[in-house]
Coordinates of N, CA, C and O in Angstrom, one line a residue:
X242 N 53.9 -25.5 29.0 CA 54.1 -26.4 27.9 C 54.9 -27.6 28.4 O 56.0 -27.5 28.9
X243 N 54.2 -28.7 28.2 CA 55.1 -29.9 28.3 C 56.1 -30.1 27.6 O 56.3 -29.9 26.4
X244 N 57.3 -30.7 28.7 CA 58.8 -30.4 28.2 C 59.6 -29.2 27.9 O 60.8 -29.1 27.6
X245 N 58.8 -28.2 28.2 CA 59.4 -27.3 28.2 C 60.2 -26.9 30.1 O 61.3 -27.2 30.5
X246 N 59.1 -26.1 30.6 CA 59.3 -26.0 32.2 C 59.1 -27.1 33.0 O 59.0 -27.1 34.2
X247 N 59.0 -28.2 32.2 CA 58.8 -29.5 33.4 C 59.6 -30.8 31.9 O 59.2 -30.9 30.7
X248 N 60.5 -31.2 32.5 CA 61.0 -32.2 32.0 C 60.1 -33.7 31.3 O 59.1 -34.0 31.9
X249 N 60.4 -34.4 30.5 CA 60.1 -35.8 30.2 C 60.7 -36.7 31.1 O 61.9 -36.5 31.4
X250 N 60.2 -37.7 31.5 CA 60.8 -38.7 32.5 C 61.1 -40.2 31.6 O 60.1 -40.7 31.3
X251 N 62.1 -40.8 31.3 CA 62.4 -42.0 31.0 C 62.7 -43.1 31.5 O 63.8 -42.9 32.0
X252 N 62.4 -44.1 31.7 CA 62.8 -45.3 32.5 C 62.8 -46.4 31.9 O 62.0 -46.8 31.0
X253 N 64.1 -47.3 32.4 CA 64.0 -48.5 31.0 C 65.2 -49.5 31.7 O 65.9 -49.2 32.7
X254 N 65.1 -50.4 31.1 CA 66.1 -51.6 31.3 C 66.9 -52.3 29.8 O 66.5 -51.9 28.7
X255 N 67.5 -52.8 29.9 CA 68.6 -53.5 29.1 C 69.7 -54.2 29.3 O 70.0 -54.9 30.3
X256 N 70.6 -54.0 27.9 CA 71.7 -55.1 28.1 C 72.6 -54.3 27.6 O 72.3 -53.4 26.8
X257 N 74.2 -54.4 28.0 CA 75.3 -54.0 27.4 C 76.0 -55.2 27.3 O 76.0 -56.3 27.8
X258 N 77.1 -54.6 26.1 CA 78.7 -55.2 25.7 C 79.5 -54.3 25.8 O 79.3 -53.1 25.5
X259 N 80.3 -54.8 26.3 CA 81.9 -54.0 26.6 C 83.3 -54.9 25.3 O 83.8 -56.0 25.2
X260 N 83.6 -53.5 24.6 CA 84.3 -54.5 24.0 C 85.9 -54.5 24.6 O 86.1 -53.9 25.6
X261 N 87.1 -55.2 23.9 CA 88.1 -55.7 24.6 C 87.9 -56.4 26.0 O 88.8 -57.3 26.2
X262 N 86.9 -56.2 26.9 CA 87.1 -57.6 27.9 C 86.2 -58.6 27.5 O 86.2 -59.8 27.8
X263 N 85.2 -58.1 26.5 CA 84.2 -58.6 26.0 C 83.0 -59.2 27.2 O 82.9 -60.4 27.4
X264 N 82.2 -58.1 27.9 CA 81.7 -58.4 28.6 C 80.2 -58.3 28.5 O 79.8 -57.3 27.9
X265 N 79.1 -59.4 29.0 CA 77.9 -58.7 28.6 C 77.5 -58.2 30.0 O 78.2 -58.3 31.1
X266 N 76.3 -57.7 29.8 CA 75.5 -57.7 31.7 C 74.2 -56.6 31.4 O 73.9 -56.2 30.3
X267 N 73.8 -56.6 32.2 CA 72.2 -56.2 32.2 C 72.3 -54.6 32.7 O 73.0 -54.3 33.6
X268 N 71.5 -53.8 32.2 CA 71.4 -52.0 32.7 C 69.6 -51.6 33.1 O 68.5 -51.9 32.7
X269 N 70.0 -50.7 34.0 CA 68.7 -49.8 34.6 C 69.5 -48.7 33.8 O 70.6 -48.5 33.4
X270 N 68.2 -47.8 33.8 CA 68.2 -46.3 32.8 C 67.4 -45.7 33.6 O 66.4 -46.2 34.1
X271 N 67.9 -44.6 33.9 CA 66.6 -43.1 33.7 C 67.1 -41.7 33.1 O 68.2 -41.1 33.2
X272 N 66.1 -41.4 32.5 CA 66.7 -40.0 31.8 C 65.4 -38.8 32.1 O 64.3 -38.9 32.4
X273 N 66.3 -37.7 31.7 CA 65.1 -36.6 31.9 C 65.5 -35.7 30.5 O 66.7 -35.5 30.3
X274 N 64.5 -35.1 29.7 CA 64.1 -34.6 28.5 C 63.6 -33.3 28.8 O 62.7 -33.2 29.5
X275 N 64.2 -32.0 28.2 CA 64.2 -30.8 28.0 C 63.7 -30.7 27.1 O 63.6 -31.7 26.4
X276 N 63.1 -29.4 26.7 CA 62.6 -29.0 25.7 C 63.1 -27.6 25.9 O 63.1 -26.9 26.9
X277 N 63.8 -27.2 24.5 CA 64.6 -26.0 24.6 C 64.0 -24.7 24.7 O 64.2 -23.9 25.6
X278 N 62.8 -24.6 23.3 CA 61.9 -23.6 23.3 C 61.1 -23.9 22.4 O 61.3 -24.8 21.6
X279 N 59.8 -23.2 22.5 CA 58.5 -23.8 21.8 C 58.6 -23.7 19.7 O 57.8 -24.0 18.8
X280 N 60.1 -22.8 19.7 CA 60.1 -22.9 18.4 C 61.4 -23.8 18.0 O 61.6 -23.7 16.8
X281 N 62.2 -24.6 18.8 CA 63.2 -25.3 18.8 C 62.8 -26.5 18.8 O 63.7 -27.4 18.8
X282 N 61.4 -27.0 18.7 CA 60.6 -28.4 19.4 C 61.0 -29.4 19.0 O 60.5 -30.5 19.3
X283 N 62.0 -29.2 18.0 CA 63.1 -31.0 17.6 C 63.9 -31.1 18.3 O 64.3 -32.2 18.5
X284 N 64.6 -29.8 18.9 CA 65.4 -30.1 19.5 C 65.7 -30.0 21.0 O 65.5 -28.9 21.5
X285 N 66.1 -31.0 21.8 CA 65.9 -30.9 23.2 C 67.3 -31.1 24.1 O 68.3 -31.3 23.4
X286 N 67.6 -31.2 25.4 CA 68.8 -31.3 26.3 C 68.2 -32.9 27.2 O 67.1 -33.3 27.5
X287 N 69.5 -33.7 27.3 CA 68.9 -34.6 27.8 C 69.8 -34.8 28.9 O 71.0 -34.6 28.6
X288 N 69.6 -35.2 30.2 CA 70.3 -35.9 31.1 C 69.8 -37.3 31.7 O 68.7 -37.5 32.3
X289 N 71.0 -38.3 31.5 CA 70.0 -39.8 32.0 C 71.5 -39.7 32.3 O 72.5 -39.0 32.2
X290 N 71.1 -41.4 33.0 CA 72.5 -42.1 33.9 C 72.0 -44.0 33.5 O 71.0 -44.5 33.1
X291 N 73.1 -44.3 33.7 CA 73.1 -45.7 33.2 C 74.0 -46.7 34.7 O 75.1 -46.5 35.2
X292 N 73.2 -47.3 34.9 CA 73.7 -48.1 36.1 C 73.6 -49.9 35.6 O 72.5 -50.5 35.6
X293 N 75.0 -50.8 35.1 CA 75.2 -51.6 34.4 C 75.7 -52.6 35.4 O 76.6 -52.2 36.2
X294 N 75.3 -54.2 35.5 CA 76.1 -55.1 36.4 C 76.7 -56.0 35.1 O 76.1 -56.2 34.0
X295 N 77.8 -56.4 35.6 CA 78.2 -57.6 34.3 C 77.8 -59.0 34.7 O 78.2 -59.6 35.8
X296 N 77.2 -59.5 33.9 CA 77.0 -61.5 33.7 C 77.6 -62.1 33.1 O 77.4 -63.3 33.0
X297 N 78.7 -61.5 32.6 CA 79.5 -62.3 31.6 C 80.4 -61.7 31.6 O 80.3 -60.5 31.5
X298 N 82.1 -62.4 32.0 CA 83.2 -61.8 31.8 C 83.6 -62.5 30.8 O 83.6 -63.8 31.0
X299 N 83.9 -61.8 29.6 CA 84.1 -62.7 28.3 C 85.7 -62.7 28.4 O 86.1 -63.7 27.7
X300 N 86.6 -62.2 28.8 CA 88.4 -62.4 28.8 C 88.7 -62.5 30.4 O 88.5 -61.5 31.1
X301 N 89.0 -63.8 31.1 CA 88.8 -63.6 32.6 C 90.4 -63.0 32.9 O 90.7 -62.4 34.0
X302 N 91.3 -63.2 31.9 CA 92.5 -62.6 31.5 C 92.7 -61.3 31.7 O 93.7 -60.8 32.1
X303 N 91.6 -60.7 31.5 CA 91.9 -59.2 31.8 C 91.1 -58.1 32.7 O 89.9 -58.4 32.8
X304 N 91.3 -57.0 33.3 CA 90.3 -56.7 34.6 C 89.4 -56.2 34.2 O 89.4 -55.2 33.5
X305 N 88.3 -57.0 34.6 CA 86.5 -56.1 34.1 C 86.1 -55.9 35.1 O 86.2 -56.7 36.0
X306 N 85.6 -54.8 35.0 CA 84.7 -54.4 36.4 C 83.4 -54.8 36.6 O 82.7 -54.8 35.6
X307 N 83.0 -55.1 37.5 CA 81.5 -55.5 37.7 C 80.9 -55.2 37.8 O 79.9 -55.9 37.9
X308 N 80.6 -53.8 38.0 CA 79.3 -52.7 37.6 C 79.6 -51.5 37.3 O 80.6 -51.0 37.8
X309 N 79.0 -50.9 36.5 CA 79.2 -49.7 36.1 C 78.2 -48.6 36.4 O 77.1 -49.0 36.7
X310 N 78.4 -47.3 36.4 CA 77.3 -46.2 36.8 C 77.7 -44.9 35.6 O 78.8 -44.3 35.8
X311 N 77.1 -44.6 34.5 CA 77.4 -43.4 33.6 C 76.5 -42.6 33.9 O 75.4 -43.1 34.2
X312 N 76.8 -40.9 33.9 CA 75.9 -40.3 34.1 C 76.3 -39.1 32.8 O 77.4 -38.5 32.7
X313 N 75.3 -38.9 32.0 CA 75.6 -37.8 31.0 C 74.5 -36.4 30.3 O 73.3 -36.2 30.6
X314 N 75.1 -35.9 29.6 CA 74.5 -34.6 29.3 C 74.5 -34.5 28.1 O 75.6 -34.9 27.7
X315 N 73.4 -34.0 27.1 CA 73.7 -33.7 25.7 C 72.6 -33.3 24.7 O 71.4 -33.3 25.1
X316 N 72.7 -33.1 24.2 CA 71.2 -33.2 22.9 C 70.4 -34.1 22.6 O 70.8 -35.3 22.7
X317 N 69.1 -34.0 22.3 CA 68.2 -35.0 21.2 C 67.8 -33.8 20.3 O 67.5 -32.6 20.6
X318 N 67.8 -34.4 19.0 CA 66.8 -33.9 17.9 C 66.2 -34.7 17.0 O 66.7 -35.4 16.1
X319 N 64.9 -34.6 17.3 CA 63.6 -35.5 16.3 C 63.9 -35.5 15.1 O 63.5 -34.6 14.4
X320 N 64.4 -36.3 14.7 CA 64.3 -36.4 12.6 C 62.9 -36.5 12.2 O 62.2 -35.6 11.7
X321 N 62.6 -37.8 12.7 CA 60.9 -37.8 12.5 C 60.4 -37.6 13.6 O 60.8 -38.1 14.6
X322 N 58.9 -36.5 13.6 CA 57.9 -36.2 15.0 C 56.7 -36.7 14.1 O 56.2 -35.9 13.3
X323 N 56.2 -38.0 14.3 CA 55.0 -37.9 13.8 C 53.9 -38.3 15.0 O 54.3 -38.6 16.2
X324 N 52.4 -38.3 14.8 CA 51.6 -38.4 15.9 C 52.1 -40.0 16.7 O 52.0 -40.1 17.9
X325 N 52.5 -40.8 16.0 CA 52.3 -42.3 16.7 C 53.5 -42.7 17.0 O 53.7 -43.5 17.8
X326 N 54.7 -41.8 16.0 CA 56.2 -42.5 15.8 C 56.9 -41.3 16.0 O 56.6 -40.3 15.5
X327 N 58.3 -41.4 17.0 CA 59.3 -40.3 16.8 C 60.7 -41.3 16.5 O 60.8 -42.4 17.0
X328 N 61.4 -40.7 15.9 CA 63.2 -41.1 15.8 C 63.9 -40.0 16.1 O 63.7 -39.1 15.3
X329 N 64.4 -40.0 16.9 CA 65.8 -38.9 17.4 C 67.3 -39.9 17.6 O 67.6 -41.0 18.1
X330 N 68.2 -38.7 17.0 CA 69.6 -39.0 17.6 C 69.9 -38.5 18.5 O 69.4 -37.4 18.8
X331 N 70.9 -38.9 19.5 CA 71.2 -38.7 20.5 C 73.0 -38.1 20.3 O 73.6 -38.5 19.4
X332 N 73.5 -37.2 21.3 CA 74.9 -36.8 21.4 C 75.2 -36.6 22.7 O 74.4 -35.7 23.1
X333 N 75.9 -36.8 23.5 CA 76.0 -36.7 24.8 C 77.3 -37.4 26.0 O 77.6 -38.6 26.0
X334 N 77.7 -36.8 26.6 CA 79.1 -36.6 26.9 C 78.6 -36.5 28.3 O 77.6 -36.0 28.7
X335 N 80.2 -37.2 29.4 CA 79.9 -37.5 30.6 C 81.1 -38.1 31.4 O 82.3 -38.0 31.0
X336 N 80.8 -38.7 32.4 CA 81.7 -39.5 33.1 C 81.4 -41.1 33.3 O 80.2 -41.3 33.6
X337 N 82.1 -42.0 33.4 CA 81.4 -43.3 33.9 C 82.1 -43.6 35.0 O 83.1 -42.9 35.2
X338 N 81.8 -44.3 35.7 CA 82.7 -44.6 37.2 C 82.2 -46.4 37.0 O 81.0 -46.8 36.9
X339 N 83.4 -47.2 37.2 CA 83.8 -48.5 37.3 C 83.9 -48.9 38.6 O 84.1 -48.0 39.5
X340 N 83.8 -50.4 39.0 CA 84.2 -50.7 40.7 C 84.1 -52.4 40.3 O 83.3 -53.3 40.0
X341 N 85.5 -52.3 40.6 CA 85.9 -54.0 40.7 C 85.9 -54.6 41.7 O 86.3 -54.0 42.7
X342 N 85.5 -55.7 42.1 CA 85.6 -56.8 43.0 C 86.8 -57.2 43.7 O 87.1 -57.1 44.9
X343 N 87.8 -57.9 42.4 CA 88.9 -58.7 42.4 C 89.8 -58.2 42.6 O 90.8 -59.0 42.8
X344 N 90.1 -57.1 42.7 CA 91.1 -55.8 42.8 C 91.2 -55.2 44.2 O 90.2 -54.6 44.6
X345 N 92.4 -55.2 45.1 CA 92.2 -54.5 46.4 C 92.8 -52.9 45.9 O 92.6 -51.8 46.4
X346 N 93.6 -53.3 44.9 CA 94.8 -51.6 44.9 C 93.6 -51.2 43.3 O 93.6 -51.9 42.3
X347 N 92.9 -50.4 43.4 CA 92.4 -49.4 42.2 C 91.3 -49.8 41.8 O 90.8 -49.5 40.7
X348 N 90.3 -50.8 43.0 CA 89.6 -50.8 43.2 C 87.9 -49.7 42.4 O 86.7 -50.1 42.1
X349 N 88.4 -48.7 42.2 CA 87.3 -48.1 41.4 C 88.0 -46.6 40.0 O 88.9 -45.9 40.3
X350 N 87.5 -46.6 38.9 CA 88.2 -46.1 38.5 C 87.1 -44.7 37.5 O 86.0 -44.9 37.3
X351 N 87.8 -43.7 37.2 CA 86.3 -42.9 36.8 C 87.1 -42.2 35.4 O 88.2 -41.6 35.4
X352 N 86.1 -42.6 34.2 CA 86.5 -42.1 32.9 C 85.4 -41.2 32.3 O 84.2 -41.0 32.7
X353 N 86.3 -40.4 31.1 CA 85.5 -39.4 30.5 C 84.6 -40.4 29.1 O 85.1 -41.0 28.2
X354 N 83.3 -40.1 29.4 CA 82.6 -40.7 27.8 C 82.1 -39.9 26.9 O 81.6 -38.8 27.0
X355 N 82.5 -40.7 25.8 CA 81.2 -39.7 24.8 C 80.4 -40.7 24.1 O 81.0 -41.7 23.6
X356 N 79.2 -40.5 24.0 CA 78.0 -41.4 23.1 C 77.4 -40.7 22.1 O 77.5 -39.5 21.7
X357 N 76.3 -42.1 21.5 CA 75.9 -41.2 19.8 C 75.4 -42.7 19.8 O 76.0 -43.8 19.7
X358 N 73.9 -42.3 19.9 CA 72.8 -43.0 19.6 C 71.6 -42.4 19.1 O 71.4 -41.3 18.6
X359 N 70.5 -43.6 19.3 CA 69.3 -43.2 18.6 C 68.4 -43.3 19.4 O 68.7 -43.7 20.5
X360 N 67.0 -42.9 19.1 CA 65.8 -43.1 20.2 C 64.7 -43.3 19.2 O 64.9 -43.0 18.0
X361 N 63.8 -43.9 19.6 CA 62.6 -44.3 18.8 C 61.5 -44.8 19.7 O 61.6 -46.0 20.2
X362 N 60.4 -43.8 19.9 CA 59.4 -43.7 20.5 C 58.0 -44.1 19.9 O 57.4 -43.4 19.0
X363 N 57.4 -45.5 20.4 CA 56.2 -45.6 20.1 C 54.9 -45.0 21.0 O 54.5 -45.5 22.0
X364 N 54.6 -44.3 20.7 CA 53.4 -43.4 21.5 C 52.1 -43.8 22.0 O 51.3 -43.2 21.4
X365 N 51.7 -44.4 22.7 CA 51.1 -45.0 23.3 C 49.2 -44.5 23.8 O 48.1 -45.0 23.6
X366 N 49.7 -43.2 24.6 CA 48.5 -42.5 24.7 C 48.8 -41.2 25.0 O 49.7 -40.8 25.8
X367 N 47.6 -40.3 24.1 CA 47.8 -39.1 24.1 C 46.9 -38.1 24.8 O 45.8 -38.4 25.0
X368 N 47.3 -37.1 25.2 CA 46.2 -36.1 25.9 C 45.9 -35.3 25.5 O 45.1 -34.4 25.9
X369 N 46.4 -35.4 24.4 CA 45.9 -33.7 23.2 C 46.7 -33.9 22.2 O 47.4 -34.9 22.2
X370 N 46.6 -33.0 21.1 CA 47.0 -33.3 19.9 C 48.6 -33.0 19.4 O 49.1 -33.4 18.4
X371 N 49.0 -32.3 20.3 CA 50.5 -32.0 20.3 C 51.2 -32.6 21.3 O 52.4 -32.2 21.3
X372 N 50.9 -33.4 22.2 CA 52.0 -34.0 22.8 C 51.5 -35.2 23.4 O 50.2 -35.1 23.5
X373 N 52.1 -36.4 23.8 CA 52.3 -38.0 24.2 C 52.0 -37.8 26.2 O 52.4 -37.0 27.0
X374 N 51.6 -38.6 26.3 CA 51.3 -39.0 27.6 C 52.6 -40.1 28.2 O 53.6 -39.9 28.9
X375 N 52.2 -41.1 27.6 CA 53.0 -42.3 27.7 C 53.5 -42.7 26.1 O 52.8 -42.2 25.2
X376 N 54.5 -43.5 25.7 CA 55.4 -43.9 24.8 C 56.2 -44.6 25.5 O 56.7 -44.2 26.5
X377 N 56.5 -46.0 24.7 CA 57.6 -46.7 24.6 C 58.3 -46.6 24.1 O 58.0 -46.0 23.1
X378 N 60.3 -47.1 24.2 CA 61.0 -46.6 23.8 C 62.0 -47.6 23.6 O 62.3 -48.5 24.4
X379 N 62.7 -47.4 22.5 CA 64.1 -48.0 22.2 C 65.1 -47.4 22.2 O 64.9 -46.3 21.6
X380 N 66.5 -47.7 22.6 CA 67.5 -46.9 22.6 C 68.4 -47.2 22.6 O 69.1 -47.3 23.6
X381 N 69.1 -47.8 21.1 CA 70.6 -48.2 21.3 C 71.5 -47.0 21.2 O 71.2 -45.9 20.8
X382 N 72.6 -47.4 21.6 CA 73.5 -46.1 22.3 C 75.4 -46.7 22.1 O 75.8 -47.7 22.5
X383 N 75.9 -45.9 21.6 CA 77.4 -46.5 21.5 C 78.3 -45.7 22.3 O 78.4 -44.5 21.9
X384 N 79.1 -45.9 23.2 CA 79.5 -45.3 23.8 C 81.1 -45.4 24.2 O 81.8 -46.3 24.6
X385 N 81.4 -44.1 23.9 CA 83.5 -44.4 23.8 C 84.0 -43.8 25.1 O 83.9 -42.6 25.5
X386 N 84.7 -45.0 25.7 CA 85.4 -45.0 26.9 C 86.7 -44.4 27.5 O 87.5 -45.2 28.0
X387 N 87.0 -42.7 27.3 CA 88.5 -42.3 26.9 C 89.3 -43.1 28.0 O 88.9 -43.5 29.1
X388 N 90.8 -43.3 27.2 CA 92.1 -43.7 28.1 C 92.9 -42.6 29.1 O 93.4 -41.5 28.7
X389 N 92.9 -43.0 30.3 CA 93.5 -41.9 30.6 C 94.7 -41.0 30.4 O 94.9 -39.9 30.9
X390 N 95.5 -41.8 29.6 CA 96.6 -41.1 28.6 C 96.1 -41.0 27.4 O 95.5 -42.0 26.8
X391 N 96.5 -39.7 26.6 CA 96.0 -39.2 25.5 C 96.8 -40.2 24.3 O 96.3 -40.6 23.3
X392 N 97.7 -40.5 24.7 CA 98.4 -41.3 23.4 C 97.7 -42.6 23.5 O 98.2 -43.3 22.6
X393 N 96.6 -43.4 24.2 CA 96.2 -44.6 24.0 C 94.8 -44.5 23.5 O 94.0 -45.4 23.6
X394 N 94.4 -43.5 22.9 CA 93.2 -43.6 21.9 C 92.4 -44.7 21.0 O 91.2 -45.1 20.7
X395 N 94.1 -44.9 20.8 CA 94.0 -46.9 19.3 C 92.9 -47.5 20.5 O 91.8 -47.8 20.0
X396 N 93.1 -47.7 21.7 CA 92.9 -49.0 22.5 C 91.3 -48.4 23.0 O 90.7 -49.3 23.7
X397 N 90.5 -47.2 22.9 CA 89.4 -46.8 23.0 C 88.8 -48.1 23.7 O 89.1 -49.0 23.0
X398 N 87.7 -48.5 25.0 CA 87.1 -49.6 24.7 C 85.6 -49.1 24.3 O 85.6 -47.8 24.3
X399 N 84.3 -49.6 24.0 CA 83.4 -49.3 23.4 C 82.0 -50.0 24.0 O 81.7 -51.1 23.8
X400 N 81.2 -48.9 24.7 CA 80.0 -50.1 25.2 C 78.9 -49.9 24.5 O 78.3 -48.8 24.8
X401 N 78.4 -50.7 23.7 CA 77.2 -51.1 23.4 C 76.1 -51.5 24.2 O 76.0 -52.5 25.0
X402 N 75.1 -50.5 24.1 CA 74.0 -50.8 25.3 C 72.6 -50.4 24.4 O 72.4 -49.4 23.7
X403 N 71.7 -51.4 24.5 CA 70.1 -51.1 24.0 C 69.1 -51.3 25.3 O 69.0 -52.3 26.1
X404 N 68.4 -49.9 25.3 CA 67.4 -49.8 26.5 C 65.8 -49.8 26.1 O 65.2 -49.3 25.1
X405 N 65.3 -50.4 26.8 CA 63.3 -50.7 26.1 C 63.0 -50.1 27.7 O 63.7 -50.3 28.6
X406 N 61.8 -49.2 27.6 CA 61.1 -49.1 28.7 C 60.2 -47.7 28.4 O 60.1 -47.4 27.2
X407 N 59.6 -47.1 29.4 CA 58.7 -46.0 29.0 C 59.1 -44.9 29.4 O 60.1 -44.5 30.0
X408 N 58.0 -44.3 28.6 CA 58.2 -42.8 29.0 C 57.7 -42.1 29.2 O 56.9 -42.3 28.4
X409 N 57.2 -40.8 29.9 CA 55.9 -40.1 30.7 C 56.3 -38.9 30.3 O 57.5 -38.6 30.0
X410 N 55.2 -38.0 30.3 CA 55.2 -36.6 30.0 C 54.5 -36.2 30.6 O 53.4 -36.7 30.1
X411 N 54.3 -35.4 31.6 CA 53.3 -34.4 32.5 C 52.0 -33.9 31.7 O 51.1 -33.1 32.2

């Protein structure tokens, strides 16, 4: 069964914001889609990674890093599974790792994330009547950046990222 013993493959491009340095820049995506079990079929395990450059340092005041790498683990479940259209939310938790330029002392730095987005799959072409060949995909995604001291929570920063690109199913 597709998605079940052989994963969904995702690939896509986009844009993020970083808020407090207020930065924008451009992202590569890939993810890979589980299927838990053939009677679970809304709900699935996802792992993707997010590899982000910045174009825009919007506070030059303060240190932004110039590219970013997240890599995470978590759920999807289908609200709507229809033949042409799916929507799923996303939940998923991870690490990101940061690397500055302008900085010689701390030069790279590695935080805990958690995200909570959506997915929305247009289906494109099918090979049978229960499952998608190819689909395109949208995916905005909000993502919270922990501080490495527990008392600075208030100062959370927050990346906003929407991803377009396709998606394949064995």
């Amino acid at each position: 069964m597709p998605g079940v013993f052989w994963p969904e493959l995702r690939v896509g491009g986009g844009a993020y914001a970083l808020t407090r340095t207020r930065d924008i820049g451009i992202t590569g995506y890939a993810a890979l889609d589980f299927k838990i079990h053939r009677s679970l079929y809304r709900l699935g395990l996802i792992f993707d990674s997010v590899f982000a450059l910045r174009q825009y340092n919007g506070d030059a005041q303060l240190a932004s890093p110039d590219s970013l790498f997240i890599l995470r683990g978590g759920i999807k479940y289908n609200l709507l599974d229809r033949e042409r259209f799916t929507a799923a939310l996303l939940v998923s938790g991870g690490i990101i790792s940061y690397y500055f330029q302008d900085y010689a002392a701390g030069a790279q730095g590695l935080r805990g994330v958690l995200s909570m987005g959506a997915l929305f799959q247009f289906h494109v072409l099918r090979n049978n009547r229960d499952y998608h060949k190819f689909s395109l995909f949208i995916q905005p995604v909000a993502t919270a950046v922990f501080a490495r001291n527990i008392g600075e929570t208030g100062t959370l920063p927050l990346l906003f990222a929407a991803q377009l690109g396709i998606q394949y199913g064995f």
